[in-house]
Tab-separated table of C-alpha atoms in Angstrom:
chain	number	residue	atom	x	y	z
A	1	UNK	CA	0.000	0.000	0.000
A	2	UNK	CA	1.170	3.566	-0.690
A	3	UNK	CA	2.971	4.862	2.446
A	4	UNK	CA	1.140	8.195	2.420
A	5	UNK	CA	-2.260	6.519	2.000
A	6	UNK	CA	-1.467	4.022	4.734
A	7	UNK	CA	-0.579	6.905	7.040
A	8	UNK	CA	-3.852	8.660	6.220
A	9	UNK	CA	-5.865	5.539	6.988
A	10	UNK	CA	-3.918	5.067	10.248
A	11	UNK	CA	-4.745	8.672	11.239
A	12	UNK	CA	-8.453	8.301	10.423
A	13	UNK	CA	-8.700	5.037	12.325
A	14	UNK	CA	-7.177	6.527	15.462
A	15	UNK	CA	-9.308	9.689	15.128
A	16	UNK	CA	-12.365	7.449	14.864
A	17	UNK	CA	-11.549	5.832	18.227
A	18	UNK	CA	-11.385	2.350	16.640
A	19	UNK	CA	-8.889	-0.115	18.117
A	20	UNK	CA	-6.989	-1.469	15.076
A	21	UNK	CA	-3.308	-2.474	15.072
A	22	UNK	CA	-0.702	-0.924	12.744
A	23	UNK	CA	0.235	-4.436	11.570
A	24	UNK	CA	-3.316	-5.057	10.377
A	25	UNK	CA	-3.420	-1.729	8.554
A	26	UNK	CA	-0.283	-2.684	6.612
A	27	UNK	CA	-1.620	-6.109	5.699
A	28	UNK	CA	-2.445	-7.133	2.131
A	29	UNK	CA	-6.088	-7.664	3.079
A	30	UNK	CA	-6.519	-3.978	3.917
A	31	UNK	CA	-4.380	-2.677	1.049
A	32	UNK	CA	-6.564	-4.500	-1.470
A	33	UNK	CA	-9.725	-2.770	-0.289
A	34	UNK	CA	-8.318	0.542	0.982
A	35	UNK	CA	-10.820	2.712	-0.952
A	36	UNK	CA	-13.666	0.977	0.908
A	37	UNK	CA	-11.798	1.410	4.193
A	38	UNK	CA	-11.514	5.142	3.569
A	39	UNK	CA	-15.245	5.462	2.865
A	40	UNK	CA	-16.181	3.516	5.997
A	41	UNK	CA	-13.895	5.626	8.152
A	42	UNK	CA	-15.338	8.859	6.805
A	43	UNK	CA	-18.826	7.577	7.717
A	44	UNK	CA	-17.796	6.181	11.105
A	45	UNK	CA	-15.891	9.274	12.212
A	46	UNK	CA	-18.902	11.574	12.931
A	47	UNK	CA	-20.801	8.782	14.695
A	48	UNK	CA	-17.829	7.905	16.895
A	49	UNK	CA	-17.253	11.605	17.596
A	50	UNK	CA	-20.830	12.051	18.853
A	51	UNK	CA	-20.517	8.908	20.977
A	52	UNK	CA	-17.274	10.197	22.454
A	53	UNK	CA	-18.894	13.588	23.186
A	54	UNK	CA	-21.617	11.839	25.154
A	55	UNK	CA	-18.983	9.864	27.072
A	56	UNK	CA	-17.201	13.135	27.840
A	57	UNK	CA	-20.394	14.465	29.432
A	58	UNK	CA	-21.363	16.880	26.621
A	59	UNK	CA	-24.999	15.811	26.662
A	60	UNK	CA	-27.931	17.469	24.929
A	61	UNK	CA	-31.305	18.352	26.408
A	62	UNK	CA	-34.379	17.457	24.398
A	63	UNK	CA	-37.071	20.154	24.248
A	64	UNK	CA	-40.539	19.232	22.997
A	65	UNK	CA	-41.989	21.846	20.627
A	66	UNK	CA	-45.312	22.159	18.809
A	67	UNK	CA	-46.596	24.138	15.843
A	68	UNK	CA	-50.277	25.000	16.342
A	69	UNK	CA	-52.560	26.808	13.877
A	70	UNK	CA	-54.921	28.995	15.936
A	71	UNK	CA	-58.378	30.367	15.080
A	72	UNK	CA	-59.053	27.599	12.572
A	73	UNK	CA	-60.012	23.927	12.470
A	74	UNK	CA	-58.225	23.389	9.147
A	75	UNK	CA	-54.446	22.815	8.962
A	76	UNK	CA	-52.362	25.533	7.269
A	77	UNK	CA	-54.946	28.232	7.941
A	78	UNK	CA	-55.368	30.657	10.820
A	79	UNK	CA	-52.344	31.951	12.708
A	80	UNK	CA	-49.454	29.570	13.441
A	81	UNK	CA	-47.835	29.714	16.878
A	82	UNK	CA	-44.982	27.832	18.457
A	83	UNK	CA	-45.625	26.233	21.841
A	84	UNK	CA	-42.982	24.894	24.238
A	85	UNK	CA	-44.996	23.214	27.027
A	86	UNK	CA	-42.095	22.437	29.397
A	87	UNK	CA	-39.834	25.495	29.523
A	88	UNK	CA	-38.640	25.359	33.151
A	89	UNK	CA	-35.142	24.270	32.097
A	90	UNK	CA	-34.702	27.015	29.504
A	91	UNK	CA	-32.738	30.229	29.876
A	92	UNK	CA	-34.021	33.483	28.405
A	93	UNK	CA	-31.328	33.313	25.722
A	94	UNK	CA	-32.453	29.797	24.771
A	95	UNK	CA	-36.070	30.961	24.519
A	96	UNK	CA	-35.037	33.793	22.200
A	97	UNK	CA	-33.058	31.370	20.041
A	98	UNK	CA	-35.927	28.867	19.887
A	99	UNK	CA	-38.321	31.635	18.802
A	100	UNK	CA	-35.847	32.625	16.071
A	101	UNK	CA	-35.430	29.002	14.994
A	102	UNK	CA	-39.187	28.362	14.764
A	103	UNK	CA	-39.531	31.733	12.974
A	104	UNK	CA	-43.243	32.109	13.714
A	105	UNK	CA	-44.914	35.375	14.672
A	106	UNK	CA	-44.963	34.257	18.333
A	107	UNK	CA	-43.872	31.297	20.421
A	108	UNK	CA	-45.346	30.621	23.875
A	109	UNK	CA	-43.236	29.089	26.661
A	110	UNK	CA	-44.989	27.422	29.613
A	111	UNK	CA	-43.505	27.271	33.108
A	112	UNK	CA	-44.655	25.902	36.422
A	113	UNK	CA	-46.339	28.675	38.400
A	114	UNK	CA	-45.404	29.233	42.042
A	115	UNK	CA	-48.818	30.790	42.690
A	116	UNK	CA	-51.622	28.429	43.667
A	117	UNK	CA	-54.269	30.415	41.768
A	118	UNK	CA	-52.459	29.803	38.448
A	119	UNK	CA	-51.909	26.585	36.535
A	120	UNK	CA	-48.979	27.875	34.447
A	121	UNK	CA	-46.826	30.903	33.861
A	122	UNK	CA	-46.462	31.911	30.194
A	123	UNK	CA	-43.926	34.027	28.329
A	124	UNK	CA	-44.265	35.020	24.677
A	125	UNK	CA	-41.463	35.712	22.189
A	126	UNK	CA	-41.422	36.909	18.592
A	127	UNK	CA	-38.249	36.206	16.580
A	128	UNK	CA	-36.975	39.622	17.764
A	129	UNK	CA	-38.700	40.592	21.049
A	130	UNK	CA	-40.523	39.398	24.133
A	131	UNK	CA	-44.232	40.298	24.144
A	132	UNK	CA	-46.321	40.841	27.271
A	133	UNK	CA	-49.227	38.935	25.744
A	134	UNK	CA	-50.216	37.091	22.575
A	135	UNK	CA	-53.793	36.066	21.813
A	136	UNK	CA	-53.359	33.409	19.139
A	137	UNK	CA	-50.472	31.732	20.983
A	138	UNK	CA	-52.697	31.603	24.098
A	139	UNK	CA	-55.404	29.865	22.064
A	140	UNK	CA	-52.801	27.490	20.612
A	141	UNK	CA	-51.197	26.553	23.936
A	142	UNK	CA	-54.606	26.130	25.619
A	143	UNK	CA	-55.779	23.828	22.834
A	144	UNK	CA	-52.583	21.791	23.188
A	145	UNK	CA	-52.952	21.514	26.978
A	146	UNK	CA	-56.619	20.547	26.697
A	147	UNK	CA	-56.108	17.847	24.056
A	148	UNK	CA	-52.576	16.441	24.027
A	149	UNK	CA	-52.020	16.941	27.768
A	150	UNK	CA	-55.540	15.922	28.828
A	151	UNK	CA	-56.667	19.057	30.658
A	152	UNK	CA	-60.140	18.881	29.092
A	153	UNK	CA	-60.759	15.715	31.135
A	154	UNK	CA	-60.062	17.348	34.503
A	155	UNK	CA	-61.122	21.001	34.293
A	156	UNK	CA	-63.234	23.533	32.412
A	157	UNK	CA	-60.761	26.372	32.956
A	158	UNK	CA	-56.996	26.905	32.747
A	159	UNK	CA	-55.610	29.950	34.565
A	160	UNK	CA	-52.483	31.489	33.060
A	161	UNK	CA	-50.064	33.872	34.743
A	162	UNK	CA	-48.723	36.378	32.185
A	163	UNK	CA	-46.852	39.688	32.207
A	164	UNK	CA	-50.206	41.514	32.009
A	165	UNK	CA	-51.850	39.552	34.832
A	166	UNK	CA	-54.147	36.539	35.059
A	167	UNK	CA	-55.697	35.252	31.828
A	168	UNK	CA	-58.383	32.596	32.427
A	169	UNK	CA	-59.161	30.290	29.487
A	170	UNK	CA	-62.478	28.408	29.286
A	171	UNK	CA	-62.567	24.967	27.637
A	172	UNK	CA	-65.775	24.115	25.749
A	173	UNK	CA	-66.469	20.471	24.911
A	174	UNK	CA	-69.196	18.563	23.129
A	175	UNK	CA	-69.469	14.761	23.394
A	176	UNK	CA	-66.068	14.797	25.141
A	177	UNK	CA	-64.472	16.581	22.175
A	178	UNK	CA	-62.950	20.042	22.557
A	179	UNK	CA	-64.816	22.571	20.402
A	180	UNK	CA	-63.364	25.940	21.472
A	181	UNK	CA	-61.060	27.705	23.908
A	182	UNK	CA	-61.975	31.208	25.066
A	183	UNK	CA	-59.699	33.615	26.939
A	184	UNK	CA	-60.885	36.532	29.045
A	185	UNK	CA	-58.551	39.406	28.269
A	186	UNK	CA	-57.598	42.119	30.757
A	187	UNK	CA	-59.917	45.176	31.036
A	188	UNK	CA	-59.762	47.411	27.946
A	189	UNK	CA	-58.264	50.884	27.716
A	190	UNK	CA	-58.546	53.477	24.956
A	191	UNK	CA	-56.542	56.654	24.372
A	192	UNK	CA	-56.336	59.422	21.800
A	193	UNK	CA	-53.563	59.939	19.258
A	194	UNK	CA	-52.010	63.134	17.933
A	195	UNK	CA	-51.072	61.933	14.435
A	196	UNK	CA	-52.963	63.328	11.428
A	197	UNK	CA	-55.504	60.777	10.058
A	198	UNK	CA	-54.334	61.392	6.490
A	199	UNK	CA	-50.777	60.497	7.498
A	200	UNK	CA	-51.979	57.326	9.208
A	201	UNK	CA	-53.899	56.393	6.045
A	202	UNK	CA	-50.763	56.906	3.957
A	203	UNK	CA	-48.626	54.761	6.277
A	204	UNK	CA	-51.311	52.055	6.384
A	205	UNK	CA	-51.302	51.972	2.582
A	206	UNK	CA	-54.844	53.206	1.983
A	207	UNK	CA	-56.236	56.463	0.602
A	208	UNK	CA	-57.532	59.080	3.080
A	209	UNK	CA	-60.939	58.673	1.417
A	210	UNK	CA	-60.955	55.008	2.491
A	211	UNK	CA	-61.084	55.967	6.188
A	212	UNK	CA	-64.501	55.504	7.772
A	213	UNK	CA	-65.093	58.960	9.227
A	214	UNK	CA	-67.951	57.732	11.445
A	215	UNK	CA	-65.436	56.232	13.867
A	216	UNK	CA	-62.272	57.694	15.458
A	217	UNK	CA	-58.717	56.431	15.029
A	218	UNK	CA	-57.492	55.532	18.517
A	219	UNK	CA	-55.106	53.361	20.483
A	220	UNK	CA	-56.761	50.441	22.280
A	221	UNK	CA	-55.498	47.866	24.784
A	222	UNK	CA	-56.464	44.486	26.230
A	223	UNK	CA	-52.905	43.312	26.875
A	224	UNK	CA	-50.974	45.111	24.124
A	225	UNK	CA	-51.583	48.560	22.615
A	226	UNK	CA	-52.884	48.574	19.029
A	227	UNK	CA	-53.577	51.447	16.643
A	228	UNK	CA	-57.216	50.956	15.589
A	229	UNK	CA	-58.035	52.308	12.101
A	230	UNK	CA	-61.643	52.229	10.764
A	231	UNK	CA	-61.946	51.622	7.001
A	232	UNK	CA	-65.014	51.831	4.754
A	233	UNK	CA	-64.893	48.380	3.153
A	234	UNK	CA	-63.184	45.002	2.972
A	235	UNK	CA	-62.107	45.794	-0.583
A	236	UNK	CA	-60.160	48.832	0.611
A	237	UNK	CA	-58.603	46.880	3.477
A	238	UNK	CA	-57.539	44.110	1.084
A	239	UNK	CA	-55.915	46.724	-1.167
A	240	UNK	CA	-53.811	48.176	1.688
A	241	UNK	CA	-50.066	48.253	1.006
A	242	UNK	CA	-48.471	49.745	4.137
A	243	UNK	CA	-45.241	51.732	4.235
A	244	UNK	CA	-43.617	49.182	6.520
A	245	UNK	CA	-40.577	51.113	7.759
A	246	UNK	CA	-42.473	54.354	8.377
A	247	UNK	CA	-45.331	52.478	10.031
A	248	UNK	CA	-42.799	50.726	12.250
A	249	UNK	CA	-41.429	54.089	13.394
A	250	UNK	CA	-44.915	55.459	14.091
A	251	UNK	CA	-45.905	52.400	16.143
A	252	UNK	CA	-42.660	52.555	18.103
A	253	UNK	CA	-43.327	56.216	18.941
A	254	UNK	CA	-46.886	55.332	19.996
A	255	UNK	CA	-45.670	52.231	21.890
A	256	UNK	CA	-48.191	50.245	19.857
A	257	UNK	CA	-47.554	46.626	18.896
A	258	UNK	CA	-49.540	46.769	15.654
A	259	UNK	CA	-51.781	48.791	13.356
A	260	UNK	CA	-55.198	47.137	13.057
A	261	UNK	CA	-57.550	47.946	10.157
A	262	UNK	CA	-61.227	47.039	10.563
A	263	UNK	CA	-64.555	47.369	8.774
A	264	UNK	CA	-68.171	46.356	9.357
A	265	UNK	CA	-68.622	46.274	5.564
A	266	UNK	CA	-67.422	42.729	4.874
A	267	UNK	CA	-68.189	40.409	1.979
A	268	UNK	CA	-67.525	37.304	4.109
A	269	UNK	CA	-70.949	35.653	4.689
A	270	UNK	CA	-71.983	35.424	8.329
A	271	UNK	CA	-69.224	37.672	9.683
A	272	UNK	CA	-69.664	40.951	11.568
A	273	UNK	CA	-66.215	42.449	10.999
A	274	UNK	CA	-63.209	42.043	8.731
A	275	UNK	CA	-59.671	43.006	9.794
A	276	UNK	CA	-55.997	43.098	8.847
A	277	UNK	CA	-53.080	43.623	11.230
A	278	UNK	CA	-49.559	44.990	10.593
A	279	UNK	CA	-46.840	44.721	13.252
A	280	UNK	CA	-43.414	45.757	11.929
A	281	UNK	CA	-42.603	47.367	15.299
A	282	UNK	CA	-42.488	43.870	16.847
A	283	UNK	CA	-40.917	42.126	13.854
A	284	UNK	CA	-44.154	41.010	12.137
A	285	UNK	CA	-44.937	42.590	8.772
A	286	UNK	CA	-48.478	41.176	8.808
A	287	UNK	CA	-50.134	38.893	11.340
A	288	UNK	CA	-52.676	36.436	9.890
A	289	UNK	CA	-55.276	36.279	12.702
A	290	UNK	CA	-54.657	38.388	15.807
A	291	UNK	CA	-56.293	37.568	19.142
A	292	UNK	CA	-54.940	40.511	21.125
A	293	UNK	CA	-55.666	43.135	18.427
A	294	UNK	CA	-59.230	41.945	17.864
A	295	UNK	CA	-59.787	41.915	21.618
A	296	UNK	CA	-58.529	45.510	21.739
A	297	UNK	CA	-60.830	46.329	18.809
A	298	UNK	CA	-63.818	44.964	20.747
A	299	UNK	CA	-62.832	47.050	23.762
A	300	UNK	CA	-62.576	50.133	21.545
A	301	UNK	CA	-66.012	49.474	20.018
A	302	UNK	CA	-67.559	49.191	23.477
A	303	UNK	CA	-65.790	52.118	25.140
A	304	UNK	CA	-66.433	54.451	22.197
A	305	UNK	CA	-70.152	53.640	22.321
A	306	UNK	CA	-70.159	51.971	18.903
A	307	UNK	CA	-71.500	48.825	20.592
A	308	UNK	CA	-74.118	49.882	23.182
A	309	UNK	CA	-73.360	48.207	26.499
A	310	UNK	CA	-77.001	47.652	27.398
A	311	UNK	CA	-76.639	44.399	25.476
A	312	UNK	CA	-74.199	41.502	25.380
A	313	UNK	CA	-72.531	41.372	21.976
A	314	UNK	CA	-71.193	38.315	20.175
A	315	UNK	CA	-69.019	39.160	17.200
A	316	UNK	CA	-67.666	36.895	14.485
A	317	UNK	CA	-64.501	38.378	12.981
A	318	UNK	CA	-62.684	37.333	9.790
A	319	UNK	CA	-58.959	37.877	9.218
A	320	UNK	CA	-56.071	36.380	7.244
A	321	UNK	CA	-57.729	36.107	3.826
A	322	UNK	CA	-55.167	38.215	1.945
A	323	UNK	CA	-52.388	35.992	3.319
A	324	UNK	CA	-54.081	32.756	2.268
A	325	UNK	CA	-54.551	31.854	5.954
A	326	UNK	CA	-58.204	32.712	6.718
A	327	UNK	CA	-59.249	32.413	10.331
A	328	UNK	CA	-62.254	33.036	12.557
A	329	UNK	CA	-62.413	34.738	15.949
A	330	UNK	CA	-65.449	34.688	18.229
A	331	UNK	CA	-65.469	37.766	20.459
A	332	UNK	CA	-67.925	38.425	23.279
A	333	UNK	CA	-68.421	41.856	24.884
A	334	UNK	CA	-70.266	41.902	28.219
A	335	UNK	CA	-71.209	44.861	30.385
A	336	UNK	CA	-69.177	45.368	33.584
A	337	UNK	CA	-67.362	48.117	35.488
A	338	UNK	CA	-65.339	48.010	32.310
A	339	UNK	CA	-66.448	45.911	29.334
A	340	UNK	CA	-65.474	42.247	29.697
A	341	UNK	CA	-63.750	41.059	26.509
A	342	UNK	CA	-63.550	37.357	25.664
A	343	UNK	CA	-61.829	36.050	22.532
A	344	UNK	CA	-62.063	32.440	21.425
A	345	UNK	CA	-61.736	29.934	18.646
A	346	UNK	CA	-60.432	26.523	17.736
A	347	UNK	CA	-56.965	25.295	16.752
A	348	UNK	CA	-55.120	22.504	14.942
A	349	UNK	CA	-51.828	20.930	16.051
A	350	UNK	CA	-49.894	20.522	12.802
A	351	UNK	CA	-46.321	19.694	13.877
A	352	UNK	CA	-44.702	18.162	16.956
A	353	UNK	CA	-41.008	17.538	17.374
A	354	UNK	CA	-37.886	17.761	19.499
A	355	UNK	CA	-35.223	20.454	19.612
A	356	UNK	CA	-31.808	19.313	20.863
A	357	UNK	CA	-29.934	21.965	22.835
A	358	UNK	CA	-26.528	21.652	24.519
A	359	UNK	CA	-26.744	21.372	28.306
């Protein structure tokens, strides 16, 4: 066998942690099949390296992750969220990296709660930021807990501890099958803005004439602040082409997560409202179906007197059509000291898997 080649094989064998004598390597049997030996060593090397790493104590931790489509009962529609149901072992940096890796609008991380009145603590991350609250990820994680983790068999309510306070989630079942999860959002707030409506229309990518002058443009809150923009028709909302960078700057100045366009004039049969949501300030150009923004919209409608509070209102809201991910939100507005806003829907678990992270 060529001396140089024999030396290379000897090096690869030793690097692969195989116990083979020099005499055997120099034998005629090996020299006659040395190309095959080289191929086998190249294959064996990574496997042996991983095995040696594990022996050296460089173990990996396995993290279960789920991809859940919220506000739909059809896969690949609605708003996809990541859910990590056992996050107690994760650092904040690991959570940020997982959210980047999943690359969904939001990922929810569940922790054990040290407060007896809560079942879990939840944190929400976009690929770029931590959010105080996320509606569709709350629907997704609640659906996962109720079905995959069996919570629908032992309770009708899951209580979540979040950065904005307690968020109770009701589980609705029919014939022992989960039909909907409904979260009660925190009490709504509304505040005025100083920006010119025509400028907001320009940044939202619609004409000033498309604004519905019957209703004010305001900021509204049920967990996150959203800029609420009334528009005359679904057609004009669908035609919106926002100035993303300028809209991002405006929302950052306003401390608003997103800009939320809405109309009562929808062509979707059976729906009360149609919406679109843009969130470049939190790293989301457009969100398919937004639980927090539509909850804030309902709070705005109630507090501005657009929905009279003498009655309980049940709204069916459509969103996501322009993105090819149509979804449905069911929103209830009930009279209270402040209007009580509940947002619900169904979900579909589309992907489950394991992330391997170094310990």
